[in-house]
CSV table of C-alpha atoms and ligand atoms in Angstrom, one decimal:
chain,number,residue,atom,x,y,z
A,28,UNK,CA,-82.8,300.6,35.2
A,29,UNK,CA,-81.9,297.0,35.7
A,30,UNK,CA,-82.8,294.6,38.2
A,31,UNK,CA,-81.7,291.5,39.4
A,32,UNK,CA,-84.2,290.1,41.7
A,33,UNK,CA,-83.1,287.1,43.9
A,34,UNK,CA,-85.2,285.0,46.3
A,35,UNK,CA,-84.2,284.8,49.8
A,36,UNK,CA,-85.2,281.1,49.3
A,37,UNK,CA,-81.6,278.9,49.0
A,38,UNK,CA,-78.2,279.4,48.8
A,39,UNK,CA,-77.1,281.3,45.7
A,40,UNK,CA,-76.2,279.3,43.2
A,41,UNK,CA,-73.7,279.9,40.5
A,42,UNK,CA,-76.9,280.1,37.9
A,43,UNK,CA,-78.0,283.0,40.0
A,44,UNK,CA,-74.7,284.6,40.1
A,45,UNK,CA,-74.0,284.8,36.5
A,46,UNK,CA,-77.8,286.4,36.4
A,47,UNK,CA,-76.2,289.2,38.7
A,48,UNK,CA,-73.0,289.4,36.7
A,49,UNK,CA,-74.7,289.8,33.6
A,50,UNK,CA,-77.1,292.3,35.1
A,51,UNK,CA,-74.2,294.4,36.3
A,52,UNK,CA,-71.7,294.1,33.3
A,53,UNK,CA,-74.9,295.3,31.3
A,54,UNK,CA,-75.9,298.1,33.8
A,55,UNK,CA,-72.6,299.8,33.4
A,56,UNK,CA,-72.1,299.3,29.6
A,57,UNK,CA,-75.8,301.2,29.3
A,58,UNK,CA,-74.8,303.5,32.0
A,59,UNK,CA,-78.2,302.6,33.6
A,60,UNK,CA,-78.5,301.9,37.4
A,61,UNK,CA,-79.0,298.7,39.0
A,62,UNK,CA,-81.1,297.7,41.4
A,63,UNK,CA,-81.3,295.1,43.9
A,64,UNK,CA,-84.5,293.8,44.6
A,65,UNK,CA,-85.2,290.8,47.3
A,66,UNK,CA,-88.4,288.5,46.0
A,67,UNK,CA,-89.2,287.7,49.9
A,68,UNK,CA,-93.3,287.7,49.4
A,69,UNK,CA,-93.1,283.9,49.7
A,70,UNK,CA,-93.2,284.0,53.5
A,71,UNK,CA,-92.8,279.8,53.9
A,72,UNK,CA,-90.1,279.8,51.6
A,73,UNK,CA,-87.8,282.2,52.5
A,74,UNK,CA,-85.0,281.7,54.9
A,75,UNK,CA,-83.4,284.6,57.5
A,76,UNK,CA,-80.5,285.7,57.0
A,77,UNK,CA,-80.3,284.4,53.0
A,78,UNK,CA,-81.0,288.0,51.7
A,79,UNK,CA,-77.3,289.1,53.9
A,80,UNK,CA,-75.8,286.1,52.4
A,81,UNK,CA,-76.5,287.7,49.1
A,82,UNK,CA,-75.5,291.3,49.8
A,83,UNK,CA,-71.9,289.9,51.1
A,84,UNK,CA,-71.5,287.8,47.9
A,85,UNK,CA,-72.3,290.7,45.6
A,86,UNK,CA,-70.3,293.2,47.3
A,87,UNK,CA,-67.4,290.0,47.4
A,88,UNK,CA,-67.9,289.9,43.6
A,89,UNK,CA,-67.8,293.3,43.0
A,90,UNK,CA,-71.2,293.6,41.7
A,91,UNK,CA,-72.2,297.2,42.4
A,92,UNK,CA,-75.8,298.4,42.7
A,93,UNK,CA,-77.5,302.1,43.3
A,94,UNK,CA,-81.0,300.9,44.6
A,95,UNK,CA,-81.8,298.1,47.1
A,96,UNK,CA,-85.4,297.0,47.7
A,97,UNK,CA,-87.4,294.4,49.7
A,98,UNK,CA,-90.3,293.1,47.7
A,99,UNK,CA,-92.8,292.7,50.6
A,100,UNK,CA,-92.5,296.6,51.2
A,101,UNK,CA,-94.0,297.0,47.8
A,102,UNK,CA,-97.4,295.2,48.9
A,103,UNK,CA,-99.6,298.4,49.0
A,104,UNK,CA,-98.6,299.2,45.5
A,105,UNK,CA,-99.4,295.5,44.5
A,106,UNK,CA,-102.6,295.8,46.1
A,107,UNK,CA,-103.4,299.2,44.6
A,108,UNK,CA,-102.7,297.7,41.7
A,109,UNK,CA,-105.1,294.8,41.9
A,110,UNK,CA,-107.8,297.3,42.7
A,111,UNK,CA,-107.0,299.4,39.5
A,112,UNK,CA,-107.5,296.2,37.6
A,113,UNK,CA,-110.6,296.0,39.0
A,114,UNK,CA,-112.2,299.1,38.5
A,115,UNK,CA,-111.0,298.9,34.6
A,116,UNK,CA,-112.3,295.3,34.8
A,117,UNK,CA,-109.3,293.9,33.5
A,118,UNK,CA,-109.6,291.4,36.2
A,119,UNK,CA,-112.4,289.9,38.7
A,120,UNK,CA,-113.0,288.5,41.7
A,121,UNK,CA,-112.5,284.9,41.6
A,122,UNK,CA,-114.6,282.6,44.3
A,123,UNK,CA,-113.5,279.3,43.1
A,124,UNK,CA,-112.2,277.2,45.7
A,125,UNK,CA,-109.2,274.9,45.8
A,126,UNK,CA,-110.6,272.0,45.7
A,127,UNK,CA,-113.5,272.5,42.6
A,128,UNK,CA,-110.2,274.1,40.7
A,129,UNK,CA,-108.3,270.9,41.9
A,130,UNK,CA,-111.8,268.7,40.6
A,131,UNK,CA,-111.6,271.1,37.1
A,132,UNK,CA,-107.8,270.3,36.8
A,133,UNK,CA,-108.0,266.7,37.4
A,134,UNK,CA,-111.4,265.7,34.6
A,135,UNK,CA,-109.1,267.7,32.3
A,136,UNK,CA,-106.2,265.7,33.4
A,137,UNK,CA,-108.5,262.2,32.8
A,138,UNK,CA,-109.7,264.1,29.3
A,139,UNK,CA,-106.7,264.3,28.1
A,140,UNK,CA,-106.8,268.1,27.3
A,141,UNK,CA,-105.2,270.8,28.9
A,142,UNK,CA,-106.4,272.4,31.6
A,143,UNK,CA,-107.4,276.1,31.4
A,144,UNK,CA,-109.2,278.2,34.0
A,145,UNK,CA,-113.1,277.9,32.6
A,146,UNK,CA,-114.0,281.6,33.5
A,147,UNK,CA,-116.6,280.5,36.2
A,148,UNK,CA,-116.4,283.6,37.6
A,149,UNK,CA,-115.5,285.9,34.9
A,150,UNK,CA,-118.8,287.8,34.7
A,151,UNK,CA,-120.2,287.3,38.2
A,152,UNK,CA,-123.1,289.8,38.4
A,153,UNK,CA,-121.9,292.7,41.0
A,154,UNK,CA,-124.5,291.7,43.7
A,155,UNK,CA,-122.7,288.2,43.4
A,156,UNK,CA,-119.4,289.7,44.5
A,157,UNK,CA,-120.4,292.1,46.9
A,158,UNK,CA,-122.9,289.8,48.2
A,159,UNK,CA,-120.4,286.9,48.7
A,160,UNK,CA,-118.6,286.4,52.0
A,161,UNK,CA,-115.8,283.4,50.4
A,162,UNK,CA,-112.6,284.0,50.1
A,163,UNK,CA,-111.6,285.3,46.9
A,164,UNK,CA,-108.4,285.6,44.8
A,165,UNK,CA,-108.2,288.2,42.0
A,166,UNK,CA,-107.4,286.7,38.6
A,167,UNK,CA,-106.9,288.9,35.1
A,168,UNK,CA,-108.8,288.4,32.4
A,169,UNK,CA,-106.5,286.8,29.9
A,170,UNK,CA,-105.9,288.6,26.8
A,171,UNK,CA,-107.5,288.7,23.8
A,172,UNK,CA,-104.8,288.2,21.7
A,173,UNK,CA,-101.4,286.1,21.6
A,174,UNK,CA,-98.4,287.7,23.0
A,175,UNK,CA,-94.8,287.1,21.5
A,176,UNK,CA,-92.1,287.4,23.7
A,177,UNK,CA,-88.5,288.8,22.3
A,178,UNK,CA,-85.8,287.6,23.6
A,179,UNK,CA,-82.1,288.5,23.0
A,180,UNK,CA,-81.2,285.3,23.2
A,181,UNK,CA,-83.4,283.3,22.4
A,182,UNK,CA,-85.3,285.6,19.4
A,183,UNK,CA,-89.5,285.7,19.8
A,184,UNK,CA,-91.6,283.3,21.3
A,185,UNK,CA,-95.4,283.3,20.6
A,186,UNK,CA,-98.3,282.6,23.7
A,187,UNK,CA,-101.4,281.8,23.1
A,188,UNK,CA,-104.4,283.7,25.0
A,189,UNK,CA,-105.2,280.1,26.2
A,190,UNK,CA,-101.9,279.4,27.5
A,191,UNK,CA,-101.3,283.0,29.2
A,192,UNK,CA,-105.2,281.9,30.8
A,193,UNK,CA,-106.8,284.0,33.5
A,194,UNK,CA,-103.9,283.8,36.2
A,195,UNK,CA,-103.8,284.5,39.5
A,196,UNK,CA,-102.7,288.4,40.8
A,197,UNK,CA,-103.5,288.7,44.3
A,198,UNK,CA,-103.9,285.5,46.5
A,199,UNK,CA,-107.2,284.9,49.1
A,200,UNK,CA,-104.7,286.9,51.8
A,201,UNK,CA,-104.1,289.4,49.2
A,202,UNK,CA,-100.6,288.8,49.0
A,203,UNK,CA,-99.4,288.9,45.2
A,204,UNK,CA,-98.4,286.1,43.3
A,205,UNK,CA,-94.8,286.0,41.7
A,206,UNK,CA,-95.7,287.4,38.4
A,207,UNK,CA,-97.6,290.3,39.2
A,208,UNK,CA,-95.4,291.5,42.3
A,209,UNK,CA,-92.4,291.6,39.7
A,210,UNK,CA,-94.2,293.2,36.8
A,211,UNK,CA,-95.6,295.8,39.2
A,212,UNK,CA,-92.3,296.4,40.6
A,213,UNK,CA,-90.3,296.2,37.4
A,214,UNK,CA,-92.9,299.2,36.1
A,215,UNK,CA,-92.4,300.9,38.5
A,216,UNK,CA,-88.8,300.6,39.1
A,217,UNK,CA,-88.8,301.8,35.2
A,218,UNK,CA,-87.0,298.4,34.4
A,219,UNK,CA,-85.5,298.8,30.6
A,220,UNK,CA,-83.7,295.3,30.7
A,221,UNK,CA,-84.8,292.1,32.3
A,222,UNK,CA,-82.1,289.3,32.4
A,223,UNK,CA,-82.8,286.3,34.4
A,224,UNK,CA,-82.6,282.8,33.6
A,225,UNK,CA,-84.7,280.5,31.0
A,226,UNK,CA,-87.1,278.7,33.6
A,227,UNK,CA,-89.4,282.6,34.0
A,228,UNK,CA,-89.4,282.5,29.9
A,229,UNK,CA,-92.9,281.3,30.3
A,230,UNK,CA,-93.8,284.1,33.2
A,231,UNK,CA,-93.1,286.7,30.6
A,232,UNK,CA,-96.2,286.8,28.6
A,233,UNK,CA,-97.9,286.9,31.6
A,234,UNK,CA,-95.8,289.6,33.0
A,235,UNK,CA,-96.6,291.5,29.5
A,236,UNK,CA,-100.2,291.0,30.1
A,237,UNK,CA,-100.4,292.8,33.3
A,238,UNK,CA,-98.2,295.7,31.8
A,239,UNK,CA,-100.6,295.8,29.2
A,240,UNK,CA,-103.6,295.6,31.1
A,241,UNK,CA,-102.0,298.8,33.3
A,242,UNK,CA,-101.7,300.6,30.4
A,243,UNK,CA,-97.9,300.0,30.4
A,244,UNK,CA,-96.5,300.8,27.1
A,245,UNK,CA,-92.7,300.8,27.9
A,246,UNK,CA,-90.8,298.4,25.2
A,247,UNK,CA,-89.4,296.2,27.8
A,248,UNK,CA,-86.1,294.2,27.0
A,249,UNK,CA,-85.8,290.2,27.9
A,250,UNK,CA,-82.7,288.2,27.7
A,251,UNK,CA,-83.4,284.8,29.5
A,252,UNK,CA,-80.3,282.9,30.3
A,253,UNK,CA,-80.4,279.4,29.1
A,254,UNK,CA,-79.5,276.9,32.4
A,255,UNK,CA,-76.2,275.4,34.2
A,256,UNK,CA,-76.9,272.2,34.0
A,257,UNK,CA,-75.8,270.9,37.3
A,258,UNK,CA,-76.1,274.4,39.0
A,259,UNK,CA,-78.9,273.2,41.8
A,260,UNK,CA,-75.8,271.2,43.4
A,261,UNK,CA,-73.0,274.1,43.0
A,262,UNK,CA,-73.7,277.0,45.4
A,263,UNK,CA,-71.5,280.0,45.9
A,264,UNK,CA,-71.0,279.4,49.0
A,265,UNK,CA,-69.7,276.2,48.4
A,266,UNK,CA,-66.9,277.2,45.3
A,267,UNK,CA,-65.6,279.8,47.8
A,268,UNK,CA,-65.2,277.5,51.2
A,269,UNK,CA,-63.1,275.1,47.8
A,270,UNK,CA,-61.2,277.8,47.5
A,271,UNK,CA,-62.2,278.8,44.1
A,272,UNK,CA,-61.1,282.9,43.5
A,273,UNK,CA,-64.3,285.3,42.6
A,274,UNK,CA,-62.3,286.3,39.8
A,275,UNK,CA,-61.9,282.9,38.4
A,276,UNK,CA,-65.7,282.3,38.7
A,277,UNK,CA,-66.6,285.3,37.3
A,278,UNK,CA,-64.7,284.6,34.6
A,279,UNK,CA,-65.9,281.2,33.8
A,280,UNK,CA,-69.6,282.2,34.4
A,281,UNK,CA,-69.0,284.7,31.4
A,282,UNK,CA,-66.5,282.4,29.5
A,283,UNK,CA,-69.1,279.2,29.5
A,284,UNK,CA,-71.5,279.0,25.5
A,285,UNK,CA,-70.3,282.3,25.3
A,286,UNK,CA,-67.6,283.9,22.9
A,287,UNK,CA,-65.5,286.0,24.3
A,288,UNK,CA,-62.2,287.7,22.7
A,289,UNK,CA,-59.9,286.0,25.3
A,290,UNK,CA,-59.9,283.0,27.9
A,291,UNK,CA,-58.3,284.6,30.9
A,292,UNK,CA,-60.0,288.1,32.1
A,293,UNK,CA,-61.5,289.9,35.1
A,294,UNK,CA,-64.6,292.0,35.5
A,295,UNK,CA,-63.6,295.3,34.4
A,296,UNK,CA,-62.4,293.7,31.1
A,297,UNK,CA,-65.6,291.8,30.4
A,298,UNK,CA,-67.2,294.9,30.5
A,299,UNK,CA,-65.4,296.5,27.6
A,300,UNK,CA,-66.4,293.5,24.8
A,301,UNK,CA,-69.0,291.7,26.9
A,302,UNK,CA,-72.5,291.1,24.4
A,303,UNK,CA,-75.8,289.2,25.3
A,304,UNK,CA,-76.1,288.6,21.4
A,305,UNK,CA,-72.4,286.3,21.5
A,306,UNK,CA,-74.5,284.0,24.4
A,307,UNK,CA,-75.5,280.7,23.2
A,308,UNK,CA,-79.3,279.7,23.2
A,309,UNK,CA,-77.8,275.9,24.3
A,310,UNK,CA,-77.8,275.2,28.1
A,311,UNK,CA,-74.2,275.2,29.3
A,312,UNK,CA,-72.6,272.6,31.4
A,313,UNK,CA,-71.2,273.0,35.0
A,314,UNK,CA,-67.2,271.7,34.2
A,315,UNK,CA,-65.3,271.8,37.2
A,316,UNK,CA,-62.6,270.8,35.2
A,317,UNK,CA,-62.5,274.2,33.6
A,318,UNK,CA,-63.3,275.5,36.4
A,319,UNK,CA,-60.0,274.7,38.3
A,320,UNK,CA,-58.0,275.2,35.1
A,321,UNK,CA,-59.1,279.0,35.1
A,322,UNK,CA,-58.7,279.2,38.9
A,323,UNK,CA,-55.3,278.2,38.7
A,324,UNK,CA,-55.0,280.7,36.0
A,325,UNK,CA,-55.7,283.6,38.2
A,326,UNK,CA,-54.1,282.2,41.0
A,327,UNK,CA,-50.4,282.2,39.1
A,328,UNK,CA,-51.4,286.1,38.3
A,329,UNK,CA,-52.0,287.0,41.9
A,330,UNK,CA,-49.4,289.2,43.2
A,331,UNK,CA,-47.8,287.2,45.4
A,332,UNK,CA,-48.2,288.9,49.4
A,333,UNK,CA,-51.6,288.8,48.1
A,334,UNK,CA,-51.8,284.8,47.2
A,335,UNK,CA,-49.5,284.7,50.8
A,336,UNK,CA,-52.2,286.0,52.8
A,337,UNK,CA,-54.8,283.6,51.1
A,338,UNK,CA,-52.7,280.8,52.4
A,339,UNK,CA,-52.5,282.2,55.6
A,340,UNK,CA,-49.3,284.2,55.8
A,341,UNK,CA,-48.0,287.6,55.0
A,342,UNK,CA,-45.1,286.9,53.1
A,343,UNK,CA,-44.1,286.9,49.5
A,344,UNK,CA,-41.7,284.4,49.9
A,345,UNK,CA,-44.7,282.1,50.7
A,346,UNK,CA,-46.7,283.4,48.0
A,347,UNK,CA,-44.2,282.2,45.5
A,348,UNK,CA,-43.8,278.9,47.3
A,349,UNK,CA,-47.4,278.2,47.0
A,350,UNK,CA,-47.1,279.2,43.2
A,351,UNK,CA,-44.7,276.4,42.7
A,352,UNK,CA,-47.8,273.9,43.5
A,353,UNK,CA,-49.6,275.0,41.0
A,354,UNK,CA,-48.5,272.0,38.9
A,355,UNK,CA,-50.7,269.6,41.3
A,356,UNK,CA,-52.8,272.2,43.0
A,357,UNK,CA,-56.2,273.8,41.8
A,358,UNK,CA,-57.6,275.8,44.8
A,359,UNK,CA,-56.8,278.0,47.6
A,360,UNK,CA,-57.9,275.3,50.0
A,361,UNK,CA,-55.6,272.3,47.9
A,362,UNK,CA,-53.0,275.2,48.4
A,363,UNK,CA,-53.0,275.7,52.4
A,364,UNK,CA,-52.8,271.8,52.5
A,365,UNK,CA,-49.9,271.6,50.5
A,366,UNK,CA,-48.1,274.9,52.4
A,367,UNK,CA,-49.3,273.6,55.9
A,368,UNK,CA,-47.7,269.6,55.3
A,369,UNK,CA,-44.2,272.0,54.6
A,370,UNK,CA,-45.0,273.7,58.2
A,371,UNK,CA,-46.3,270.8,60.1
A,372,UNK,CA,-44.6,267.9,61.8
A,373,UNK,CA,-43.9,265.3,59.2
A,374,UNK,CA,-45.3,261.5,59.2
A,375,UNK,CA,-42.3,259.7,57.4
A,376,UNK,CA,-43.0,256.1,56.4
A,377,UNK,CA,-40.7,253.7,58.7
A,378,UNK,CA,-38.1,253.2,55.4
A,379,UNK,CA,-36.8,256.8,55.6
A,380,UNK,CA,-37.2,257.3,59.1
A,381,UNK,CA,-33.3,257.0,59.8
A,382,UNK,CA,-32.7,259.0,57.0
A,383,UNK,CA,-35.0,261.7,57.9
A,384,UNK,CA,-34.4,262.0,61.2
A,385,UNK,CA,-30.6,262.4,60.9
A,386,UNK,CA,-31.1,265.2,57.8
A,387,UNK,CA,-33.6,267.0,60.4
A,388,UNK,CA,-31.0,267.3,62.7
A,389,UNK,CA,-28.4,268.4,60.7
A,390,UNK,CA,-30.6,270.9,59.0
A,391,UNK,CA,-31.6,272.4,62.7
A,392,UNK,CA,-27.4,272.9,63.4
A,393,UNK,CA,-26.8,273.6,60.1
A,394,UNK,CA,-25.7,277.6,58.7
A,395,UNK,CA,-27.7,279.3,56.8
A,396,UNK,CA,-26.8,278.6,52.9
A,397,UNK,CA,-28.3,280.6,50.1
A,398,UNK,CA,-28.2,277.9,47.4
A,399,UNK,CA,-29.7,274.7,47.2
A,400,UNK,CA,-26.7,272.9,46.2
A,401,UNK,CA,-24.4,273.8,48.6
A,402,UNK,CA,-27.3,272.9,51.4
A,403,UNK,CA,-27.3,269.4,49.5
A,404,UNK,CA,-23.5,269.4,49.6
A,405,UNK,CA,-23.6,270.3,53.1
A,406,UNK,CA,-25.6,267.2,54.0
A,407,UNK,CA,-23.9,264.3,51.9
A,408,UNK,CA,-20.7,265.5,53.6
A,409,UNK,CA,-22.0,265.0,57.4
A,410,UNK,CA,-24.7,262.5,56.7
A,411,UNK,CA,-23.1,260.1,54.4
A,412,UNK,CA,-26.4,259.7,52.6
A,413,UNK,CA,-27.1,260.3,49.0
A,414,UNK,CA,-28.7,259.9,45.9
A,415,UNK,CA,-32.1,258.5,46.8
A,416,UNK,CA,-31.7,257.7,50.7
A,417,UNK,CA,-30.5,261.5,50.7
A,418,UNK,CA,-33.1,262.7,48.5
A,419,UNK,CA,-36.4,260.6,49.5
A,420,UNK,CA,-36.0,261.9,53.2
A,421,UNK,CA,-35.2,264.9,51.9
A,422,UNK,CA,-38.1,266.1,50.3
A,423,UNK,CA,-39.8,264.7,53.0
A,424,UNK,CA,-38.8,267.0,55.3
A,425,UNK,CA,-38.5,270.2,53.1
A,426,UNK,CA,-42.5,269.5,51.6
A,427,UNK,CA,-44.2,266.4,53.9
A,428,UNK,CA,-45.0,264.9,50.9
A,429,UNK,CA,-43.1,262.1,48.7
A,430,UNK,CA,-43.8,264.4,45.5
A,431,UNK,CA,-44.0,268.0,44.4
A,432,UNK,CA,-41.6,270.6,43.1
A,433,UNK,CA,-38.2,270.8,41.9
A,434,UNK,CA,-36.2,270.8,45.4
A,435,UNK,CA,-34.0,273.3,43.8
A,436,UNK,CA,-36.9,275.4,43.7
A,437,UNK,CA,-38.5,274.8,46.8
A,438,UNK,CA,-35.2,275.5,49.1
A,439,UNK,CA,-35.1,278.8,47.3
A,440,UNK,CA,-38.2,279.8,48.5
A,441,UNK,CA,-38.0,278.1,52.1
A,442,UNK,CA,-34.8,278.9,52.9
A,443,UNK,CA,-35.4,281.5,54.6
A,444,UNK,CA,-37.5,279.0,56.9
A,445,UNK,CA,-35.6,276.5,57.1
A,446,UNK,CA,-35.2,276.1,60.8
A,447,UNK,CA,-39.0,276.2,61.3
A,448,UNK,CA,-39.2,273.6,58.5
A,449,UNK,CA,-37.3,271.3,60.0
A,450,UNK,CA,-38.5,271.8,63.9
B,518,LIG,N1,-87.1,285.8,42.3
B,518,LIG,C1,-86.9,285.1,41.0
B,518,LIG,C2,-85.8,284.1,41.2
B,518,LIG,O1,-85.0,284.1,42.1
B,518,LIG,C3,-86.3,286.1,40.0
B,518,LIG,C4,-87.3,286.3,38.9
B,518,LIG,C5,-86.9,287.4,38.0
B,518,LIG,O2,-85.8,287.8,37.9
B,518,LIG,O3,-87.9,288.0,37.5
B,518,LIG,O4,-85.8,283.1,40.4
């Protein structure tokens, strides 16, 4: 099984999508299921209606998954848990209140050492726990020994005992904390592979610790992603509203510090040659640049209806037209602008105004021609205008713009339009 295990906390952002990518592209390579499983245990955090938001975007990036699970469902395993723990006394009752821990934290802080819980209630005496009517977290006993964490990517980090430290499992309202709800539920969700990004690298050993302190012997997998560096600002959301294709992300989210046999793929292709091992261990930076340049990319391989109806239309003939901006435009959205200023009434600066009016009118009587130079012909003849006080107006009333395309090739794709172009 693999998991990828977003919080219902923020807008996803392309860092977490390329966790889910990788998740998935892995999942089918092993042949393993995936599971989707929402981290929404941190009540204040989380916001309704992010974990839907999530669900459409994976089922919009084609990210499929066999098991779905909410996190706070899980609680009375968590709990169970915590109580095991207990009983083996691989963990205690902790009494400590927030403010002596806070006191502890700050004369190491004004030390100058590091601050590590000082096992004040480590071997309470059984009366003193039963007896006790404070509040009390649950912390486990941190190891005894160092734990080294191997990575895919990043190859084996070491943790000290002092730096795992007697952590927190089960807060004073019993809810879990981060690490142990997710190594709890990665046990028991018989997780083989964990990929998620670099910032939980230092959750791991502590994760380890409570599968060892369970008795947990599975050899677990990691791969933590290193960071987008400029992710926090780019959300999913966002690149889509741009008009960004989920193919083109996908394809830079997999293409960025990575090697990959080609520039140019989709999904289903990654899967065939797509390796963890070929991953960088350097952070990657967000490039828009590339970004659009792979966008463009897909859009010039879209079969054309299909690129039509992006636009807002149902016709190849518009698909193609909106290929020929492709020079000047990235995005769908830098698309519709383009196709709409050919559809919508023109603003013509006051020096071709003459010019364009008269063309206009001519165009709106004229037949229908199938070339573009016999159209052109057409209107020297009966205007009188030409070179650029023919051309300049011209293209102003075939595109609303003073630059673009090849007129040749933007009559041939308007033609058939003409009369609502020039309305
Ligand atoms: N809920 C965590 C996050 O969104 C995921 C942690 C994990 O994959 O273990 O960052």
């Amino acid at each position: 099984m693999l998991r990828f295990a977003p919080s219902p906390t923020d807008d996803m952002h392309i860092g977490n999508l390329r966790v889910a990518l990788f998740n998935y592209i892995c999942s089918r390579q092993r042949e393993e299921p995936l599971l989707i499983r929402i981290e929404d245990t941190d009540k204040e955090r989380n916001i309704p209606g992010k974990e839907e938001e999530i669900f459409a975007i994976l089922a919009l990036f084609g990210i499929e998954y066999q098991e779905q699970q909410f996190q706070s469902n899980n609680l009375r395993f968590h709990r169970a848990m915590a109580l095991q723990l207990l009983q083996d006394k691989k963990a205690f009752n902790c009494f400590c209140t927030p403010e002596t821990l806070e006191a502890k934290r700050e004369a190491s802080k004004e030390g100058k050492i590091a601050y590590h819980y000082d096992g004040a209630c480590e071997n309470l005496y059984a009366e003193e726990v039963i007896d006790n009517p404070l509040p009390f977290t649950i912390r486990l006993k941190k190891p005894d020994h160092s734990i080294t964490v191997t990575d895919i990517i990043k190859g084996e980090s070491v943790f000290a005992s002092d730096e795992i430290d007697s952590f927190v499992l089960l807060n004073t309202d019993k809810s879990p904390t981060y690490n142990f709800a997710c190594a709890v539920d990665d046990m028991l969700a018989d997780v083989s592979l964990i990929i998620r990004s670099e910032d939980h690298l230092s959750d791991t050993p502590k994760q380890i610790a409570i599968h060892e302190a369970l008795g947990y012997t599975k050899k677990v997998e990691y791969a933590h992603l290193p960071l987008i560096i400029g992710d926090d600002t780019i959300s999913v959301k966002w690149l889509l509203e741009e008009g960004y294709l989920p193919d083109a992300i996908t394809n830079y989210l997999i293409l960025i510090e990575n090697k990959t046999p080609i520039e140019i793929f989709d999904l289903k292709e990654a899967i065939k040659w797509f390796d963890l091992h070929t991953l960088s261990k350097d952070p990657a930076h967000f490039d828009i640049d590339k970004l659009k340049f792979i966008n463009r990319e897909h859009l010039s391989g879209l079969d054309p209806k299909e690129l039509s109806r992006y636009v807002g239309f149902a016709d190849e003939e518009i698909g193609n037209l909106a290929k020929l901006f492709l020079e000047e435009a990235s995005t769908l959205k830098e698309l519709r602008a383009k196709i709409g200023a050919i559809f919508a009434p023109k603003i013509v600066p006051d020096e071709y105004k003459e010019g364009f009016d008269v063309l206009r009118d001519l165009t709106r009587k004229a037949p229908h021609f199938d070339d573009y130079e016999s159209y052109k012909a057409y209107l020297m003849e009966h205007s009188g205008l030409k070179e650029e006080n023919l051309l300049k107006p011209l293209r102003l009333l075939l595109s609303g713009a003073e630059h673009g395309p090849e007129m040749n090739d933007l009559y041939t794709h308007i033609k058939n339009f003409i009369k609502e172009v020039a309305k």
